[in-house]
XYZ file of C-alpha atoms in Angstrom:
653
model
C 6.474 5.645 12.303
C 4.143 6.394 15.208
C 5.397 6.311 18.772
C 4.123 3.457 20.958
C 0.982 4.476 22.904
C 2.771 4.044 26.245
C 5.428 6.536 25.146
C 2.749 9.021 24.106
C 0.929 8.630 27.426
C 4.215 9.208 29.290
C 5.028 12.221 27.121
C 1.647 13.787 27.877
C 1.875 12.997 31.598
C 5.281 14.697 31.772
C 3.673 17.896 30.429
C 0.702 17.857 32.823
C -0.303 21.435 33.645
C 2.165 22.846 31.123
C 0.689 25.641 28.960
C 2.924 25.126 25.910
C 2.926 24.150 22.245
C 4.671 20.933 23.304
C 1.582 19.912 25.276
C -0.649 20.705 22.282
C 1.533 18.418 20.146
C 1.435 15.684 22.811
C -2.374 15.881 23.047
C -2.715 15.714 19.255
C -0.259 12.831 18.901
C -2.101 10.730 21.472
C -5.511 11.618 19.992
C -4.312 10.486 16.565
C -2.833 7.237 17.909
C -5.814 6.039 19.970
C -7.801 3.034 18.778
C -11.428 3.454 17.755
C -12.503 1.872 21.042
C -11.318 5.136 22.653
C -12.979 7.511 20.218
C -14.645 9.573 22.952
C -11.277 10.157 24.557
C -9.888 11.155 21.147
C -12.542 13.867 20.864
C -11.861 15.098 24.406
C -8.086 15.261 23.830
C -8.547 17.062 20.513
C -10.847 19.650 22.090
C -8.380 20.225 24.934
C -5.559 20.647 22.401
C -7.653 23.039 20.316
C -8.529 25.226 23.293
C -4.897 25.368 24.474
C -3.657 26.128 20.959
C -6.112 29.044 20.679
C -4.843 30.482 23.978
C -1.245 30.184 22.771
C -1.867 31.401 19.220
C -0.435 28.076 17.955
C -2.280 27.903 14.630
C -0.804 24.626 13.310
C -1.570 22.765 16.531
C -5.084 24.185 16.622
C -5.773 23.236 13.012
C -4.646 19.650 13.568
C -6.732 19.406 16.754
C -9.742 20.678 14.802
C -9.213 17.961 12.175
C -8.816 15.243 14.799
C -12.008 16.379 16.504
C -13.745 16.206 13.127
C -12.425 12.669 12.629
C -13.777 11.687 16.038
C -17.179 13.164 15.242
C -17.203 11.226 11.957
C -16.671 7.943 13.818
C -19.468 9.043 16.140
C -21.618 9.384 12.981
C -22.035 13.163 13.428
C -21.135 13.872 9.823
C -22.470 17.389 9.358
C -20.670 18.516 12.513
C -17.438 16.867 11.358
C -17.496 18.351 7.848
C -16.584 22.040 8.537
C -13.910 21.052 11.069
C -12.170 18.801 8.567
C -12.460 21.381 5.787
C -10.929 24.149 7.893
C -8.099 21.941 9.174
C -7.197 20.806 5.652
C -7.412 24.355 4.297
C -4.788 25.393 6.862
C -2.575 22.428 5.948
C -2.827 23.365 2.277
C -1.971 27.012 2.917
C 0.940 26.124 5.236
C 2.634 23.040 3.751
C 4.973 21.239 6.108
C 3.535 22.672 9.337
C 1.367 19.585 9.923
C 2.768 16.052 9.621
C 1.934 14.730 6.099
C 0.772 11.438 7.642
C -1.874 13.314 9.649
C -2.921 15.345 6.598
C -3.259 12.178 4.515
C -5.535 10.526 7.052
C -7.682 13.652 7.474
C -8.124 13.867 3.699
C -9.263 10.245 3.679
C -11.701 10.956 6.527
C -13.142 13.962 4.687
C -13.817 11.826 1.620
C -15.441 9.208 3.879
C -17.736 11.859 5.400
C -19.002 12.802 1.953
C -19.489 9.163 0.991
C -21.433 8.516 4.210
C -23.686 11.494 3.442
C -24.257 10.191 -0.068
C -22.429 13.182 -1.570
C -20.535 10.966 -3.985
C -20.108 13.579 -6.679
C -18.905 16.125 -4.129
C -16.543 13.570 -2.596
C -15.132 12.711 -6.005
C -14.736 16.330 -7.095
C -13.101 17.378 -3.829
C -10.783 14.392 -3.755
C -9.625 14.996 -7.339
C -8.714 18.606 -6.499
C -6.879 17.560 -3.345
C -5.138 14.777 -5.262
C -3.648 17.229 -7.739
C -2.317 19.362 -4.898
C -0.950 16.375 -2.968
C 0.946 15.215 -6.048
C 2.247 18.727 -6.639
C 3.850 18.849 -3.204
C 5.054 15.243 -3.309
C 2.821 14.136 -0.410
C 2.531 10.416 -1.210
C 0.670 9.624 2.015
C -2.186 12.014 1.174
C -2.099 10.932 -2.470
C -2.632 7.292 -1.502
C -5.610 7.948 0.804
C -7.223 10.252 -1.748
C -6.851 7.687 -4.527
C -8.511 5.103 -2.297
C -11.393 7.474 -1.523
C -11.826 8.334 -5.201
C -12.019 4.645 -6.034
C -14.826 4.121 -3.498
C -16.731 7.175 -4.783
C -16.381 6.001 -8.379
C -17.821 2.603 -7.387
C -20.767 4.270 -5.674
C -21.366 6.338 -8.813
C -21.373 3.157 -10.916
C -18.082 3.753 -12.768
C -16.407 0.437 -11.922
C -13.604 0.727 -14.481
C -12.565 4.128 -13.166
C -12.805 2.759 -9.638
C -10.506 -0.128 -10.550
C -7.913 2.208 -12.075
C -7.835 4.495 -9.034
C -7.768 1.503 -6.676
C -4.690 0.089 -8.423
C -2.991 3.492 -8.212
C -3.804 3.659 -4.502
C -2.305 0.205 -3.943
C 0.916 1.243 -5.697
C 1.167 4.368 -3.521
C 0.442 2.572 -0.247
C 2.996 -0.121 -1.146
C 5.577 2.586 -1.888
C 5.073 4.388 1.434
C 4.680 1.114 3.370
C 1.256 1.577 5.026
C -0.388 -1.851 5.664
C -3.690 -0.270 6.716
C -3.809 1.644 3.450
C -2.864 -1.442 1.428
C -5.783 -3.247 3.061
C -8.200 -0.465 2.096
C -6.813 -0.325 -1.465
C -7.320 -4.063 -1.952
C -10.862 -3.557 -0.642
C -11.517 -0.820 -3.206
C -10.068 -2.948 -6.022
C -12.195 -5.931 -4.974
C -15.345 -3.799 -4.903
C -14.689 -2.532 -8.434
C -13.989 -6.059 -9.710
C -17.239 -7.304 -8.118
C -19.177 -4.603 -9.933
C -17.481 -5.703 -13.163
C -18.632 -9.287 -12.540
C -15.058 -10.562 -12.035
C -15.942 -12.377 -8.819
C -12.874 -14.644 -8.518
C -10.468 -11.739 -8.788
C -12.590 -9.695 -6.396
C -12.472 -12.465 -3.798
C -8.672 -12.621 -4.059
C -8.299 -8.908 -3.309
C -10.845 -8.960 -0.465
C -9.046 -11.908 1.153
C -5.691 -10.116 0.848
C -7.362 -7.070 2.412
C -8.549 -9.252 5.297
C -5.102 -10.761 5.823
C -3.399 -7.347 5.818
C -5.973 -6.028 8.274
C -5.303 -8.908 10.634
C -1.539 -8.442 10.285
C -1.680 -4.806 11.309
C -4.258 -2.902 9.302
C -6.670 -2.486 12.231
C -9.988 -3.861 13.455
C -11.933 -1.321 11.386
C -10.361 -2.653 8.191
C -10.917 -6.256 9.267
C -14.633 -5.550 9.700
C -14.712 -3.806 6.317
C -12.980 -6.743 4.616
C -15.449 -9.219 6.136
C -18.312 -6.980 5.022
C -16.927 -6.855 1.461
C -16.586 -10.637 1.350
C -20.167 -10.918 2.592
C -21.484 -8.615 -0.139
C -19.538 -10.639 -2.715
C -20.923 -13.931 -1.377
C -24.461 -12.487 -1.570
C -23.858 -11.443 -5.187
C -22.775 -15.032 -5.917
C -25.974 -16.259 -4.190
C -23.996 -17.968 -1.415
C -26.387 -16.707 1.218
C -25.231 -18.899 4.112
C -21.638 -17.756 3.626
C -22.757 -14.124 3.318
C -24.707 -14.374 6.576
C -21.703 -15.733 8.490
C -19.358 -13.064 7.159
C -21.738 -10.198 7.977
C -22.303 -11.547 11.489
C -18.528 -11.589 12.088
C -18.272 -8.033 10.742
C -21.116 -6.965 13.042
C -19.333 -8.416 16.096
C -16.232 -6.331 15.337
C -18.251 -3.192 14.650
C -20.088 -3.573 17.934
C -16.732 -3.868 19.679
C -15.619 -0.631 18.013
C -18.858 1.142 18.897
C -19.419 2.402 15.341
C -23.207 2.315 15.294
C -23.578 3.522 11.710
C -21.491 0.565 10.521
C -23.572 -1.709 12.770
C -26.743 -0.624 11.002
C -25.048 -1.381 7.651
C -24.152 -4.904 8.784
C -27.624 -5.515 10.190
C -29.234 -4.514 6.895
C -26.986 -6.957 5.007
C -27.737 -9.696 7.563
C -31.460 -9.052 7.122
C -31.174 -9.279 3.330
C -29.246 -12.571 3.631
C -31.854 -14.031 6.002
C -34.618 -12.934 3.658
C -32.889 -14.632 0.714
C -32.733 -17.802 2.831
C -36.524 -17.554 3.484
C -35.954 -16.894 7.189
C -38.375 -13.993 7.036
C -39.227 -13.607 10.735
C -35.561 -13.387 11.700
C -34.945 -10.960 8.819
C -37.705 -8.644 10.030
C -36.350 -8.656 13.591
C -32.808 -7.800 12.424
C -33.980 -5.142 9.977
C -36.098 -3.485 12.682
C -32.966 -3.296 14.853
C -31.068 -1.734 11.939
C -33.865 0.791 11.423
C -33.905 1.669 15.135
C -30.142 2.426 15.116
C -30.323 4.396 11.873
C -33.259 6.501 13.141
C -31.499 7.170 16.449
C -28.459 8.448 14.550
C -30.551 10.098 11.835
C -28.474 8.387 9.133
C -30.976 8.898 6.345
C -29.440 6.564 3.715
C -29.512 3.668 6.186
C -33.077 4.530 7.226
C -34.472 4.284 3.720
C -32.400 1.157 2.972
C -33.844 -0.515 6.071
C -37.390 0.518 5.083
C -36.844 -0.855 1.575
C -35.599 -4.212 2.915
C -38.487 -4.382 5.431
C -40.957 -3.742 2.628
C -39.535 -6.755 0.772
C -39.610 -8.859 3.956
C -43.233 -8.082 4.811
C -44.289 -8.693 1.238
C -42.604 -12.103 1.372
C -44.559 -12.957 4.552
C -47.889 -12.007 2.987
C -48.385 -8.775 4.962
C -49.086 -6.256 2.200
C -50.269 -3.511 4.569
C -46.973 -3.484 6.487
C -45.040 -3.772 3.231
C -46.887 -0.734 1.857
C -46.240 1.257 5.052
C -42.483 0.665 4.840
C -42.457 1.331 1.131
C -44.097 4.725 1.718
C -41.584 5.470 4.496
C -38.810 4.487 2.146
C -40.041 6.962 -0.466
C -40.551 9.761 2.075
C -37.144 9.343 3.735
C -35.423 9.123 0.394
C -36.781 12.571 -0.421
C -35.372 13.777 2.897
C -32.007 12.265 1.948
C -31.960 14.330 -1.195
C -32.716 17.399 0.879
C -30.011 16.494 3.375
C -27.522 16.008 0.558
C -28.339 19.446 -0.788
C -27.921 20.989 2.673
C -24.576 19.262 3.086
C -23.403 20.616 -0.259
C -24.498 24.145 0.690
C -22.704 23.848 4.031
C -19.581 22.578 2.276
C -19.614 25.462 -0.205
C -20.234 27.994 2.562
C -17.369 26.640 4.690
C -15.093 26.631 1.663
C -16.128 30.201 0.745
C -15.408 31.478 4.263
C -12.084 29.673 4.370
C -11.118 31.035 0.953
C -12.090 34.571 1.993
C -9.908 34.315 5.098
C -7.013 33.088 2.999
C -7.426 35.996 0.552
C -7.393 38.516 3.414
C -4.253 36.951 4.821
C -2.605 37.043 1.399
C -3.436 40.754 0.939
C -1.930 41.547 4.341
C 1.181 39.562 3.496
C 1.649 41.361 0.155
C 1.301 44.741 1.842
C 4.117 43.967 4.282
C 6.375 42.039 1.898
C 6.634 43.662 -1.543
C 8.535 40.813 -3.081
C 6.353 38.116 -1.589
C 4.417 37.414 -4.773
C 7.566 37.138 -6.872
C 9.170 34.827 -4.346
C 6.046 32.688 -4.266
C 6.026 32.468 -8.062
C 9.697 31.476 -8.101
C 9.018 28.824 -5.462
C 6.069 27.536 -7.473
C 8.149 27.342 -10.643
C 10.960 25.605 -8.768
C 8.528 23.128 -7.236
C 6.993 22.479 -10.658
C 10.458 21.944 -12.133
C 11.327 19.494 -9.349
C 8.024 17.635 -9.813
C 8.546 17.449 -13.569
C 12.063 16.208 -13.065
C 10.897 13.585 -10.575
C 8.179 12.374 -12.955
C 10.622 12.179 -15.841
C 13.154 10.297 -13.752
C 10.510 7.837 -12.590
C 8.933 7.224 -15.986
C 12.197 7.121 -17.930
C 14.346 5.221 -15.433
C 13.977 1.774 -16.913
C 13.590 3.114 -20.455
C 16.868 5.005 -20.107
C 18.477 1.894 -18.683
C 17.357 -0.012 -21.776
C 18.836 2.591 -24.115
C 22.028 2.691 -22.091
C 22.463 -1.067 -22.161
C 21.931 -1.157 -25.914
C 24.964 1.105 -26.253
C 26.894 -0.944 -23.725
C 26.156 -4.094 -25.709
C 27.785 -2.603 -28.806
C 30.579 -0.591 -27.192
C 31.662 -2.766 -24.266
C 30.518 -6.319 -24.927
C 33.009 -7.067 -27.737
C 36.135 -5.599 -26.052
C 35.013 -7.259 -22.797
C 34.906 -10.609 -24.583
C 38.456 -9.983 -25.823
C 39.593 -9.159 -22.271
C 38.043 -12.337 -20.868
C 39.281 -14.579 -23.698
C 42.834 -13.245 -23.697
C 42.960 -13.359 -19.901
C 42.122 -17.065 -20.084
C 44.664 -17.650 -22.874
C 47.297 -15.702 -20.968
C 46.700 -17.828 -17.872
C 47.232 -20.973 -19.928
C 50.319 -19.497 -21.609
C 51.802 -18.450 -18.267
C 51.312 -21.959 -16.957
C 53.000 -23.478 -19.989
C 55.940 -21.065 -19.749
C 56.383 -21.872 -16.102
C 56.454 -25.584 -16.849
C 59.008 -24.985 -19.635
C 61.266 -22.858 -17.444
C 60.878 -25.333 -14.603
C 62.369 -28.024 -16.838
C 65.291 -25.787 -17.859
C 68.531 -25.591 -15.913
C 68.873 -22.094 -14.535
C 70.909 -20.446 -11.777
C 69.039 -20.697 -8.452
C 68.665 -16.919 -8.027
C 67.270 -16.496 -11.525
C 64.954 -19.488 -11.060
C 63.523 -18.064 -7.813
C 63.104 -14.619 -9.355
C 61.288 -16.065 -12.368
C 59.086 -18.208 -10.105
C 58.049 -15.110 -8.101
C 57.375 -13.227 -11.329
C 55.171 -16.036 -12.657
C 53.284 -16.209 -9.357
C 52.589 -12.467 -9.545
C 51.620 -12.765 -13.222
C 49.238 -15.646 -12.471
C 47.665 -13.685 -9.599
C 47.180 -10.590 -11.774
C 45.710 -12.602 -14.634
C 43.345 -14.294 -12.168
C 42.127 -10.913 -10.948
C 41.640 -9.729 -14.555
C 39.617 -12.861 -15.348
C 37.583 -12.573 -12.127
C 36.633 -8.934 -12.663
C 36.069 -9.534 -16.362
C 33.511 -12.200 -15.485
C 31.904 -9.806 -12.967
C 31.687 -7.063 -15.616
C 30.155 -9.564 -18.019
C 27.576 -10.505 -15.388
C 26.658 -6.850 -14.862
C 26.196 -6.329 -18.603
C 24.021 -9.461 -18.815
C 21.844 -8.220 -15.931
C 21.458 -4.837 -17.563
C 20.514 -6.470 -20.843
C 17.787 -8.320 -18.938
C 16.104 -4.910 -18.466
C 16.581 -3.941 -22.105
C 15.308 -7.102 -23.796
C 11.608 -7.736 -24.217
C 10.419 -11.192 -23.257
C 10.542 -13.704 -26.096
C 8.488 -16.267 -24.211
C 4.760 -16.761 -23.868
C 2.842 -17.297 -20.666
C 1.703 -20.822 -19.996
C 0.151 -22.717 -17.074
C 2.940 -23.580 -14.629
C 3.106 -25.682 -11.469
C 4.118 -22.999 -8.974
C 5.106 -25.350 -6.170
C 7.376 -27.393 -8.436
C 8.922 -24.170 -9.712
C 9.511 -22.926 -6.156
C 11.132 -26.221 -5.108
C 13.469 -26.107 -8.111
C 14.357 -22.462 -7.465
C 15.121 -23.164 -3.799
C 17.477 -26.002 -4.740
C 19.203 -23.914 -7.443
C 19.629 -20.992 -5.049
C 21.143 -23.222 -2.351
C 23.435 -24.858 -4.905
C 24.567 -21.406 -6.090
C 25.374 -20.340 -2.522
C 27.257 -23.578 -1.810
C 29.278 -23.087 -5.002
C 30.671 -19.854 -3.512
C 31.753 -21.691 -0.352
C 28.781 -20.579 1.755
C 26.881 -23.053 3.949
C 23.308 -22.504 2.748
C 20.648 -23.472 5.330
C 17.629 -25.562 4.378
C 14.638 -23.711 2.946
C 11.352 -24.551 4.674
C 8.041 -24.525 2.785
C 4.440 -23.855 3.777
C 2.487 -24.398 0.576
C -1.268 -23.902 0.248
C -2.718 -27.117 -1.254
C -5.423 -25.030 -2.956
C -2.867 -23.307 -5.172
C -3.250 -24.534 -8.730
C -1.453 -23.574 -11.903
C -0.193 -20.034 -12.475
C -0.324 -18.399 -15.882
C 3.232 -17.020 -16.203
C 6.428 -17.110 -18.229
C 8.220 -19.721 -16.080
C 11.731 -18.770 -17.269
C 11.217 -15.192 -16.090
C 9.455 -15.998 -12.814
C 12.238 -18.489 -12.053
C 14.738 -15.621 -12.269
C 12.627 -13.614 -9.816
C 12.249 -16.434 -7.297
C 15.904 -17.501 -7.428
C 16.944 -13.897 -6.834
C 14.610 -13.508 -3.834
C 15.663 -16.834 -2.307
C 19.382 -16.127 -2.845
C 18.954 -12.734 -1.179
C 17.195 -14.385 1.780
C 19.986 -16.976 2.101
C 22.607 -14.228 1.931
C 20.766 -12.280 4.662
C 20.579 -15.175 7.137
C 24.211 -16.126 6.425
C 25.286 -12.554 7.170
C 23.420 -12.593 10.473
C 24.785 -16.031 11.355
C 28.322 -14.770 10.740
C 27.663 -11.727 12.956
C 25.903 -13.508 15.852
C 27.562 -16.928 15.926
C 26.165 -20.145 17.378
C 23.229 -18.591 19.250
C 21.368 -17.826 16.011
C 19.284 -20.292 13.968
C 18.974 -19.148 10.309
C 15.545 -19.671 8.747
C 14.227 -19.104 5.230
C 10.581 -19.993 4.512
C 8.587 -20.086 1.283
C 4.816 -19.677 1.641
C 1.998 -19.717 -0.897
C -1.680 -18.803 -0.570
C -4.543 -18.848 -3.056
C -6.814 -15.778 -2.957
C -9.508 -16.235 -5.596
C -7.816 -15.573 -8.929
C -4.588 -14.359 -7.307
C -1.708 -16.432 -5.919
C 0.555 -14.937 -3.270
C 4.152 -16.108 -2.744
C 6.081 -15.011 0.341
C 9.846 -15.378 0.761
C 10.566 -14.867 4.464
C 13.881 -14.745 6.310
C 14.968 -14.042 9.866
C 18.044 -12.134 8.776
C 19.154 -8.690 9.976
C 16.247 -6.902 8.260
C 16.275 -3.506 6.564
C 15.783 0.070 7.658
C 12.807 1.932 6.194
C 15.162 4.067 4.081
C 16.718 0.959 2.531
C 13.337 -0.755 2.018
C 12.035 2.176 -0.002
C 15.024 2.010 -2.403
C 15.549 -1.706 -2.921
C 13.752 -1.826 -6.294
C 15.856 1.005 -7.748
C 18.350 -0.066 -10.464
C 21.969 -0.276 -9.192
C 20.972 0.132 -5.521
C 22.551 -2.591 -3.350
C 23.504 -3.075 0.292
C 25.969 -5.872 -0.442
C 29.724 -5.242 -0.147
C 31.538 -3.957 -3.239
C 32.036 -6.756 -5.740
C 29.178 -8.941 -4.432
C 26.095 -7.386 -6.027
C 25.121 -5.415 -9.110
C 21.997 -3.784 -7.668
C 19.972 -4.989 -10.644
C 18.388 -8.198 -9.356
C 15.418 -6.692 -7.513
C 14.772 -3.979 -10.093
C 14.649 -6.675 -12.786
C 12.377 -8.784 -10.545
C 9.992 -5.834 -10.136
C 10.009 -5.296 -13.910
C 9.164 -8.961 -14.570
C 6.390 -9.231 -11.955
C 4.721 -5.829 -12.334
C 5.361 -4.838 -15.954
C 5.591 -8.311 -17.440
C 2.850 -10.148 -15.530
C 0.541 -7.450 -14.150
C 1.253 -8.601 -10.590
C 2.646 -6.868 -7.513
C 5.981 -7.115 -5.693
C 6.401 -5.581 -2.246
C 8.690 -5.920 0.756
C 8.158 -5.741 4.519
C 11.059 -5.635 6.947
C 11.869 -5.026 10.590
C 15.503 -4.427 11.624
C 16.705 -7.253 13.836
C 13.700 -9.454 12.966
C 13.893 -10.183 9.242
C 12.371 -9.424 5.852
C 9.472 -10.710 3.749
C 9.102 -10.280 -0.005
C 5.524 -10.686 -1.291
C 4.799 -11.607 -4.915
C 1.209 -11.666 -6.217
C 0.588 -13.353 -9.578
C -2.518 -14.234 -11.605
C -3.574 -17.883 -11.547
C -5.551 -19.972 -14.005
C -8.086 -21.126 -11.404
């Protein structure tokens, strides 16, 4: 988690005039944290950090500063200047794993892919990202893996491979959900929506773009909000909803102007011009497209220049000005040839930078081997150990639920029958003990013997009660485990989600009251646009009851800890996003730490006191939603504020 900007400013101020690695780190941290509105300051801080790091011989700090400067130049639209800086910074990070924060490395990898995409080097971006992805997975760097998957998805879309783009986008979303990065989740939904649009699945695309927009507004950043609005505008244009497309692109343009990203402004202006042209507002379209062309030429962004010329050619042709249309068409053809030349130059520069970096790494490796004879053997052992650990981690992840299924099958045969005998005979013994006590109570016995027998029967009844109680708990655990092992025997069918939620809330509250707890009311905020959902209602009911019961348990625990000054609140929300329905279960309980949040879907993991939870409810819920319905299940939480569980399911509308 990043430090608050004020803390970073104070940290840097405290080191003013200090020639130390600590000041390099403070400069880099603040440069990374700054909003895009302060991009020029980011570049200045990165250059100061780089110069200081070179004086100190602090290679890791200098490499990171170089990457941050490259990122700043990218946002300034100086792509060819940014490219070698990013390549060299990432080469250092690869050669010295762990010396640069993985979060920083992940973002720089994403920026590098974006540079290539902006230059039109889609094949180069895809090839580079695939190589980096393999290395990120090898070292277990999930942050870098997620950003690379997102970049690969975008490149695949640009290359026309929508199905591949969709697959990589879904993988990126899983990774970003796992590491808990809202900004990344927003970008992943954007990539998925773009791929679905290219596949002609417009309703589903709209759902993902609207989720992307919501995540951006909740904390994914202004840049992502502008991108989400742009994506929705492109989708609306594809659906021939030109008025809607125009409004969305104008809102995106306003945000991009606020950020100062002129390349993105030219993109929005071109889309606005195309929308105006489709609406027969040709004069306005020409004015806007000329503005887009002026920005693109000032920045020398060749792809935008030829796109603007192409759109202007269409606009002038529509207004009956063939001479002007021909002039722009010729410019379009000429600039497009320049773009191809620029792309080739960028590829040459990339290869040259990579060659020089690789040569430097080889020289360093030769020097290391000369001074450390066993270095190569140690490196090989470390590589083999890392590979073994990665293989083990993959096997554990892929076989976790499968192993649980095999385990529960054995439990069903080996434990279920004797457990039934324990429970049945415990119940019979309780009845028998009661009957014996009544019989002895009617008999005439010496007072001492009567008291002794009464105490013995009380102890026996207590022990039998404990046996019965824990027998029922063991039976419940076995049943929950069998829920993982059994395949669904039900078929999906259209289901009234709001009715199902209301029933689940009432059942969850009834269950809590049955244990003696005072369950608070559950508030609802249902989207009236939500229609039927295509699910197995029996299974989704289990998921929702589990989430609501957990929320009720959380607020009850906080109420018990804080007393009368606390007002418990559980809220159910729904929202329709195209062909996707989102359900949120929110509570204002104690919340979870990040370490707990990342483990909550693991089988047998629970934070409840011993005897109160099996640790299987959320893992079974994840299995039902993700594996059984092709949806998503994620959690957000802030300690001391509360938790939100987010379920996304397909709808029939």
